[in-house]
Short mmCIF file of C-alpha atoms in Angstrom, two decimals:
data_model
loop_
_atom_site.label_atom_id
_atom_site.label_comp_id
_atom_site.label_asym_id
_atom_site.label_seq_id
_atom_site.Cartn_x
_atom_site.Cartn_y
_atom_site.Cartn_z
CA UNK A 18 133.07 139.88 68.18
CA UNK A 19 130.22 138.88 70.40
CA UNK A 20 129.92 135.14 70.42
CA UNK A 21 126.36 133.97 70.70
CA UNK A 22 125.82 131.56 73.54
CA UNK A 23 122.82 129.29 73.17
CA UNK A 24 120.74 128.82 76.27
CA UNK A 25 118.05 126.40 75.31
CA UNK A 26 118.71 122.70 75.23
CA UNK A 27 117.46 122.47 71.64
CA UNK A 28 120.12 124.98 70.59
CA UNK A 29 122.79 123.20 72.55
CA UNK A 30 122.17 120.05 70.56
CA UNK A 31 123.17 121.92 67.41
CA UNK A 32 126.23 123.74 68.72
CA UNK A 33 127.98 121.09 70.81
CA UNK A 34 130.60 119.41 68.68
CA UNK A 35 131.67 115.81 68.71
CA UNK A 36 128.21 114.33 69.27
CA UNK A 37 126.64 112.11 66.58
CA UNK A 38 123.15 113.08 65.51
CA UNK A 39 121.41 109.83 66.52
CA UNK A 40 123.50 107.30 68.37
CA UNK A 41 124.60 109.43 71.33
CA UNK A 42 121.15 110.31 72.63
CA UNK A 43 120.04 108.63 75.82
CA UNK A 44 116.26 108.98 75.63
CA UNK A 45 114.43 107.72 78.70
CA UNK A 46 110.71 108.49 78.68
CA UNK A 47 110.59 112.21 77.72
CA UNK A 48 114.11 113.11 78.85
CA UNK A 49 117.45 113.07 77.05
CA UNK A 50 120.35 112.31 79.38
CA UNK A 51 123.08 112.79 76.77
CA UNK A 52 124.42 115.94 78.46
CA UNK A 53 125.00 114.19 81.78
CA UNK A 54 128.24 112.37 82.51
CA UNK A 55 128.19 108.58 82.49
CA UNK A 56 128.27 108.37 86.31
CA UNK A 57 125.34 110.81 86.46
CA UNK A 58 123.44 108.78 83.85
CA UNK A 59 124.03 105.63 85.87
CA UNK A 60 122.80 107.26 89.08
CA UNK A 61 119.69 108.74 87.43
CA UNK A 62 118.74 105.49 85.71
CA UNK A 63 119.37 103.45 88.86
CA UNK A 64 117.26 105.83 90.96
CA UNK A 65 114.45 105.50 88.41
CA UNK A 66 114.64 101.71 88.61
CA UNK A 67 114.34 101.86 92.39
CA UNK A 68 111.45 104.35 92.44
CA UNK A 69 109.18 102.73 89.87
CA UNK A 70 109.85 99.11 90.74
CA UNK A 71 109.39 99.64 94.45
CA UNK A 72 105.89 100.94 93.68
CA UNK A 73 105.43 98.06 91.23
CA UNK A 74 106.34 95.46 93.86
CA UNK A 75 104.12 97.04 96.51
CA UNK A 76 100.96 96.98 94.39
CA UNK A 77 101.76 93.54 93.01
CA UNK A 78 102.01 92.08 96.51
CA UNK A 79 98.95 94.06 97.57
CA UNK A 80 96.84 92.44 94.85
CA UNK A 81 97.82 88.94 95.98
CA UNK A 82 96.70 89.70 99.54
CA UNK A 83 93.11 89.60 98.27
CA UNK A 84 91.35 86.45 99.49
CA UNK A 85 91.18 83.79 96.79
CA UNK A 86 93.19 85.69 94.18
CA UNK A 87 96.14 83.30 94.23
CA UNK A 88 94.91 81.21 91.28
CA UNK A 89 94.46 84.12 88.88
CA UNK A 90 98.07 85.10 88.28
CA UNK A 91 97.95 84.34 84.57
CA UNK A 92 94.83 86.48 84.11
CA UNK A 93 96.59 89.32 85.93
CA UNK A 94 99.49 88.95 83.49
CA UNK A 95 97.03 89.16 80.59
CA UNK A 96 95.72 92.47 81.95
CA UNK A 97 99.27 93.70 82.41
CA UNK A 98 100.21 92.83 78.81
CA UNK A 99 97.11 94.67 77.57
CA UNK A 100 98.11 97.83 79.46
CA UNK A 101 101.71 97.59 78.24
CA UNK A 102 100.53 97.29 74.64
CA UNK A 103 98.42 100.43 74.98
CA UNK A 104 101.25 102.37 76.63
CA UNK A 105 103.73 101.27 73.98
CA UNK A 106 101.43 102.24 71.11
CA UNK A 107 100.84 105.69 72.62
CA UNK A 108 104.57 106.28 73.02
CA UNK A 109 105.32 105.11 69.47
CA UNK A 110 102.71 107.55 68.10
CA UNK A 111 103.89 110.47 70.22
CA UNK A 112 107.55 109.97 69.30
CA UNK A 113 106.89 109.09 65.66
CA UNK A 114 108.90 105.88 65.83
CA UNK A 115 108.73 103.17 63.21
CA UNK A 116 109.57 99.50 63.55
CA UNK A 117 113.20 98.55 62.78
CA UNK A 118 113.40 94.98 64.07
CA UNK A 119 111.98 92.11 61.97
CA UNK A 120 108.75 90.64 63.34
CA UNK A 121 110.23 87.14 63.47
CA UNK A 122 112.60 88.29 66.21
CA UNK A 123 109.69 89.67 68.22
CA UNK A 124 107.75 86.41 67.85
CA UNK A 125 110.53 84.59 69.72
CA UNK A 126 111.19 87.44 72.15
CA UNK A 127 107.48 87.54 73.03
CA UNK A 128 107.60 83.89 74.12
CA UNK A 129 110.30 84.59 76.70
CA UNK A 130 108.46 87.75 77.78
CA UNK A 131 105.27 85.77 78.39
CA UNK A 132 107.24 83.13 80.27
CA UNK A 133 109.05 85.50 82.60
CA UNK A 134 106.02 87.70 83.38
CA UNK A 135 103.45 84.91 83.49
CA UNK A 136 105.40 82.43 85.60
CA UNK A 137 106.58 85.24 87.88
CA UNK A 138 103.06 86.49 88.59
CA UNK A 139 101.59 83.00 88.86
CA UNK A 140 104.28 81.90 91.32
CA UNK A 141 102.97 84.40 93.88
CA UNK A 142 99.98 82.12 94.29
CA UNK A 143 102.34 79.46 95.67
CA UNK A 144 105.23 81.43 97.21
CA UNK A 145 105.44 84.54 99.37
CA UNK A 146 106.75 87.73 97.80
CA UNK A 147 110.27 87.81 99.35
CA UNK A 148 110.92 84.21 98.29
CA UNK A 149 109.78 84.99 94.75
CA UNK A 150 112.07 88.03 94.60
CA UNK A 151 114.99 86.02 95.97
CA UNK A 152 114.60 83.39 93.28
CA UNK A 153 114.40 86.01 90.54
CA UNK A 154 117.53 87.70 91.84
CA UNK A 155 119.54 84.55 91.14
CA UNK A 156 119.43 85.19 87.39
CA UNK A 157 122.98 86.58 87.40
CA UNK A 158 124.39 83.16 86.58
CA UNK A 159 121.95 82.57 83.66
CA UNK A 160 122.82 86.06 82.36
CA UNK A 161 126.50 85.11 82.38
CA UNK A 162 125.81 81.84 80.59
CA UNK A 163 123.44 83.55 78.15
CA UNK A 164 126.02 86.25 77.40
CA UNK A 165 128.60 83.58 76.61
CA UNK A 166 126.40 81.43 74.36
CA UNK A 167 124.09 84.05 72.80
CA UNK A 168 126.53 86.93 72.29
CA UNK A 169 129.92 85.24 72.52
CA UNK A 170 130.97 87.40 75.46
CA UNK A 171 133.89 86.64 77.72
CA UNK A 172 133.68 87.20 81.46
CA UNK A 173 136.53 87.25 83.93
CA UNK A 174 136.93 85.22 87.09
CA UNK A 175 135.78 88.13 89.25
CA UNK A 176 132.47 88.25 87.37
CA UNK A 177 131.77 84.64 88.29
CA UNK A 178 132.94 85.23 91.87
CA UNK A 179 130.58 88.21 92.16
CA UNK A 180 127.65 86.27 90.72
CA UNK A 181 128.46 83.32 92.99
CA UNK A 182 128.54 85.51 96.11
CA UNK A 183 125.23 87.11 95.22
CA UNK A 184 123.57 83.77 94.55
CA UNK A 185 124.95 82.22 97.76
CA UNK A 186 123.66 85.16 99.77
CA UNK A 187 120.25 84.95 98.15
CA UNK A 188 120.07 81.18 98.68
CA UNK A 189 120.93 81.62 102.36
CA UNK A 190 118.21 84.25 102.55
CA UNK A 191 115.75 81.77 101.07
CA UNK A 192 116.76 79.06 103.54
CA UNK A 193 116.32 81.45 106.45
CA UNK A 194 112.89 82.41 105.17
CA UNK A 195 111.90 78.76 104.79
CA UNK A 196 112.71 78.15 108.47
CA UNK A 197 110.51 81.01 109.57
CA UNK A 198 107.69 80.45 107.10
CA UNK A 199 107.92 76.97 105.55
CA UNK A 200 105.23 77.54 102.94
CA UNK A 201 107.23 76.39 99.92
CA UNK A 202 105.34 74.70 97.10
CA UNK A 203 107.22 72.88 94.36
CA UNK A 204 104.80 74.27 91.79
CA UNK A 205 105.81 77.79 92.74
CA UNK A 206 109.49 76.87 92.75
CA UNK A 207 109.18 75.39 89.26
CA UNK A 208 107.31 78.45 87.98
CA UNK A 209 109.79 80.99 89.33
CA UNK A 210 112.71 78.89 88.05
CA UNK A 211 111.27 78.97 84.52
CA UNK A 212 110.72 82.71 84.87
CA UNK A 213 114.35 83.02 86.00
CA UNK A 214 115.74 81.34 82.89
CA UNK A 215 113.44 83.30 80.55
CA UNK A 216 114.35 86.57 82.27
CA UNK A 217 118.05 85.88 81.77
CA UNK A 218 117.49 85.19 78.07
CA UNK A 219 115.49 88.40 77.64
CA UNK A 220 118.30 90.63 78.92
CA UNK A 221 120.84 89.28 76.44
CA UNK A 222 118.41 89.20 73.50
CA UNK A 223 117.28 92.77 74.17
CA UNK A 224 120.86 94.00 74.36
CA UNK A 225 121.78 92.23 71.12
CA UNK A 226 118.64 93.48 69.34
CA UNK A 227 119.08 97.11 70.37
CA UNK A 228 122.72 97.15 69.28
CA UNK A 229 122.10 95.40 65.97
CA UNK A 230 119.02 97.33 64.83
CA UNK A 231 119.28 100.52 66.99
CA UNK A 232 115.70 99.89 68.05
CA UNK A 233 113.99 102.21 70.51
CA UNK A 234 112.83 101.12 73.94
CA UNK A 235 109.20 101.83 73.01
CA UNK A 236 109.41 99.60 69.94
CA UNK A 237 110.79 96.63 71.85
CA UNK A 238 108.18 96.98 74.58
CA UNK A 239 105.27 97.45 72.17
CA UNK A 240 105.91 94.50 69.88
CA UNK A 241 107.14 92.16 72.60
CA UNK A 242 104.02 92.67 74.70
CA UNK A 243 101.54 93.04 71.82
CA UNK A 244 102.56 89.70 70.31
CA UNK A 245 102.88 88.27 73.81
CA UNK A 246 99.30 89.37 74.54
CA UNK A 247 98.06 87.21 71.65
CA UNK A 248 100.06 84.23 72.92
CA UNK A 249 98.86 84.79 76.47
CA UNK A 250 95.20 85.20 75.54
CA UNK A 251 95.23 81.84 73.78
CA UNK A 252 97.05 80.29 76.75
CA UNK A 253 94.64 81.69 79.34
CA UNK A 254 91.55 80.87 77.27
CA UNK A 255 92.58 77.25 76.71
CA UNK A 256 94.36 76.21 79.91
CA UNK A 257 92.73 78.35 82.64
CA UNK A 258 89.22 79.26 83.76
CA UNK A 259 89.07 82.75 82.30
CA UNK A 260 85.34 83.10 83.03
CA UNK A 261 85.96 82.51 86.72
CA UNK A 262 88.77 85.09 86.73
CA UNK A 263 86.55 87.72 85.09
CA UNK A 264 83.75 86.92 87.54
CA UNK A 265 86.11 87.26 90.52
CA UNK A 266 87.56 90.58 89.36
CA UNK A 267 84.07 91.99 88.88
CA UNK A 268 83.59 91.76 92.67
CA UNK A 269 86.84 93.67 93.32
CA UNK A 270 87.21 96.03 90.34
CA UNK A 271 89.21 98.66 92.25
CA UNK A 272 91.59 96.19 93.91
CA UNK A 273 92.15 94.14 90.72
CA UNK A 274 91.86 96.31 87.61
CA UNK A 275 92.71 99.52 89.49
CA UNK A 276 95.80 98.22 91.26
CA UNK A 277 96.78 96.34 88.10
CA UNK A 278 96.68 99.64 86.19
CA UNK A 279 98.90 101.36 88.77
CA UNK A 280 101.50 98.63 88.89
CA UNK A 281 101.37 98.31 85.10
CA UNK A 282 102.13 102.03 84.70
CA UNK A 283 105.03 101.85 87.14
CA UNK A 284 106.20 98.61 85.58
CA UNK A 285 106.10 100.07 82.08
CA UNK A 286 108.11 103.13 83.10
CA UNK A 287 110.49 100.84 84.96
CA UNK A 288 110.99 98.74 81.82
CA UNK A 289 111.91 101.87 79.86
CA UNK A 290 114.59 102.74 82.39
CA UNK A 291 115.92 99.18 82.58
CA UNK A 292 116.21 99.10 78.78
CA UNK A 293 118.09 102.39 78.99
CA UNK A 294 120.47 100.78 81.47
CA UNK A 295 120.92 97.79 79.17
CA UNK A 296 121.61 100.07 76.21
CA UNK A 297 124.17 102.25 78.01
CA UNK A 298 125.85 99.88 80.46
CA UNK A 299 125.11 96.32 79.30
CA UNK A 300 122.90 93.50 80.57
CA UNK A 301 125.16 92.38 83.40
CA UNK A 302 125.37 95.77 85.12
CA UNK A 303 121.62 96.32 84.57
CA UNK A 304 120.92 92.99 86.26
CA UNK A 305 123.15 94.03 89.16
CA UNK A 306 121.11 97.21 89.70
CA UNK A 307 117.79 95.39 89.49
CA UNK A 308 119.06 92.72 91.90
CA UNK A 309 120.03 95.36 94.43
CA UNK A 310 116.59 96.92 94.00
CA UNK A 311 114.98 93.56 94.72
CA UNK A 312 116.91 93.26 97.96
CA UNK A 313 115.54 96.65 99.00
CA UNK A 314 112.04 95.57 97.96
CA UNK A 315 112.35 92.61 100.32
CA UNK A 316 113.20 94.91 103.21
CA UNK A 317 110.17 97.09 102.49
CA UNK A 318 108.00 94.00 102.14
CA UNK A 319 108.94 92.89 105.63
CA UNK A 320 108.29 96.37 107.03
CA UNK A 321 104.96 97.04 105.29
CA UNK A 322 103.38 93.58 105.27
CA UNK A 323 104.65 92.50 108.72
CA UNK A 324 106.72 89.35 108.28
CA UNK A 325 108.97 87.65 110.88
CA UNK A 326 112.66 88.62 110.87
CA UNK A 327 115.87 86.74 111.65
CA UNK A 328 119.53 87.81 111.79
CA UNK A 329 120.33 85.35 108.98
CA UNK A 330 118.93 87.95 106.60
CA UNK A 331 121.77 90.31 107.56
CA UNK A 332 124.80 88.22 106.62
CA UNK A 333 123.08 86.84 103.53
CA UNK A 334 122.38 90.42 102.45
CA UNK A 335 126.03 91.33 103.13
CA UNK A 336 127.12 88.61 100.71
CA UNK A 337 124.87 90.10 98.06
CA UNK A 338 126.36 93.58 98.58
CA UNK A 339 129.88 92.14 98.39
CA UNK A 340 129.00 90.50 95.09
CA UNK A 341 127.67 93.78 93.71
CA UNK A 342 130.88 95.62 94.64
CA UNK A 343 133.11 92.93 93.16
CA UNK A 344 131.04 93.03 89.99
CA UNK A 345 131.49 96.80 89.69
CA UNK A 346 135.23 96.39 90.24
CA UNK A 347 135.50 93.58 87.70
CA UNK A 348 133.44 95.45 85.11
CA UNK A 349 136.01 98.20 84.81
CA UNK A 350 138.70 98.95 87.36
CA UNK A 351 138.88 102.49 86.00
CA UNK A 352 135.09 102.85 85.99
CA UNK A 353 134.02 106.40 86.81
CA UNK A 354 131.10 105.19 88.95
CA UNK A 355 133.44 103.04 91.00
CA UNK A 356 135.94 105.86 91.36
CA UNK A 357 133.15 108.18 92.50
CA UNK A 358 132.16 105.65 95.19
CA UNK A 359 135.78 105.33 96.26
CA UNK A 360 136.19 109.11 96.47
CA UNK A 361 133.02 109.33 98.55
CA UNK A 362 134.32 106.68 100.95
CA UNK A 363 137.66 108.51 101.23
CA UNK A 364 135.89 111.76 102.03
CA UNK A 365 133.78 110.09 104.68
CA UNK A 366 136.88 108.47 106.17
CA UNK A 367 138.74 111.80 106.13
CA UNK A 368 135.79 113.50 107.79
CA UNK A 369 135.63 110.88 110.53
CA UNK A 370 139.35 110.81 111.26
CA UNK A 371 140.21 114.48 110.71
CA UNK A 372 140.69 115.44 114.43
CA UNK A 373 143.18 112.61 114.89
CA UNK A 374 145.13 113.63 111.75
CA UNK A 375 145.39 117.27 112.87
CA UNK A 376 146.60 116.24 116.33
CA UNK A 377 149.49 114.17 114.96
CA UNK A 378 150.54 116.79 112.43
CA UNK A 379 150.72 119.71 114.84
CA UNK A 380 153.29 118.12 117.19
CA UNK A 381 156.19 117.81 114.73
CA UNK A 382 155.62 121.32 113.44
CA UNK A 383 156.00 122.87 116.91
CA UNK A 384 159.15 120.86 117.51
CA UNK A 385 160.69 122.07 114.23
CA UNK A 386 159.82 125.69 114.99
CA UNK A 387 161.58 125.51 118.36
#
């Protein structure tokens, strides 16, 4: 009775019992994470968010260091939407996906996508990069409000405390930055605020759409950005000087179209992973991960692009970290990710204090033996 043991992953998918054929798969890019535990899935997806979006933020800020590029943020967004549409179409063809969500939903989702990407990119012409990231990180409160009104969710007191701590820390960070570099422009503040609200709406709408229609990540990205590209082209052609933008980019093709391609590729892959986080762990936890990534992006921005530093950044960042931990605790007190972090802290504590523990335990034993 020799039992055959499958070795290939394709065979394992047939022989493992208890897994539904479709709904259990966690497809991110070309990889299926269904055989990893939920804590492992969370770690892998979070690491992917950090890797791709750190590259995305670097090249985005690098483009806006070009002299005179500040007024062409909407044209840059148009290029980005074009790249995303191409990437999404290629992925849909390679995977053989078909559309499941009605087009009327994408027509409204595309509006918020244009708003969040367009206003976010355009605001960099009026605000520095850390300030823009700080403002975008404050979308935790709109996500809570959007979850309540759009999906009928209920959040506990700790969720609001966590979001409040994170927003207070980020606001203090912004105030500290304004004292060092008071280059705030109300136009930029208005733009990033509109992007903030639209970004919060997107997270809840995407979560609701994926659960209701079991739509793939590639489908949501393709149709959101393809329809958004049409909206954005009309917007740029009517309300901006598109001829001047094309003329400017022709002088710096490598720094504009080239860098835009790189940060569009990393941004597209990052979107896939964020949508995987939303699908598996919900919009609120996905926003928490992306907020933490933004805080790290700010640190790298100061290191790479040489900005002044003040100690106020430290305690404001500590408030953000406290909010993240409280959010994880409030999400599920028996959460495996949280328990893994707690076990890791206990092991570190045991490793640090182990000589002292051995010293106190040996004395009573010698006395008993005598």
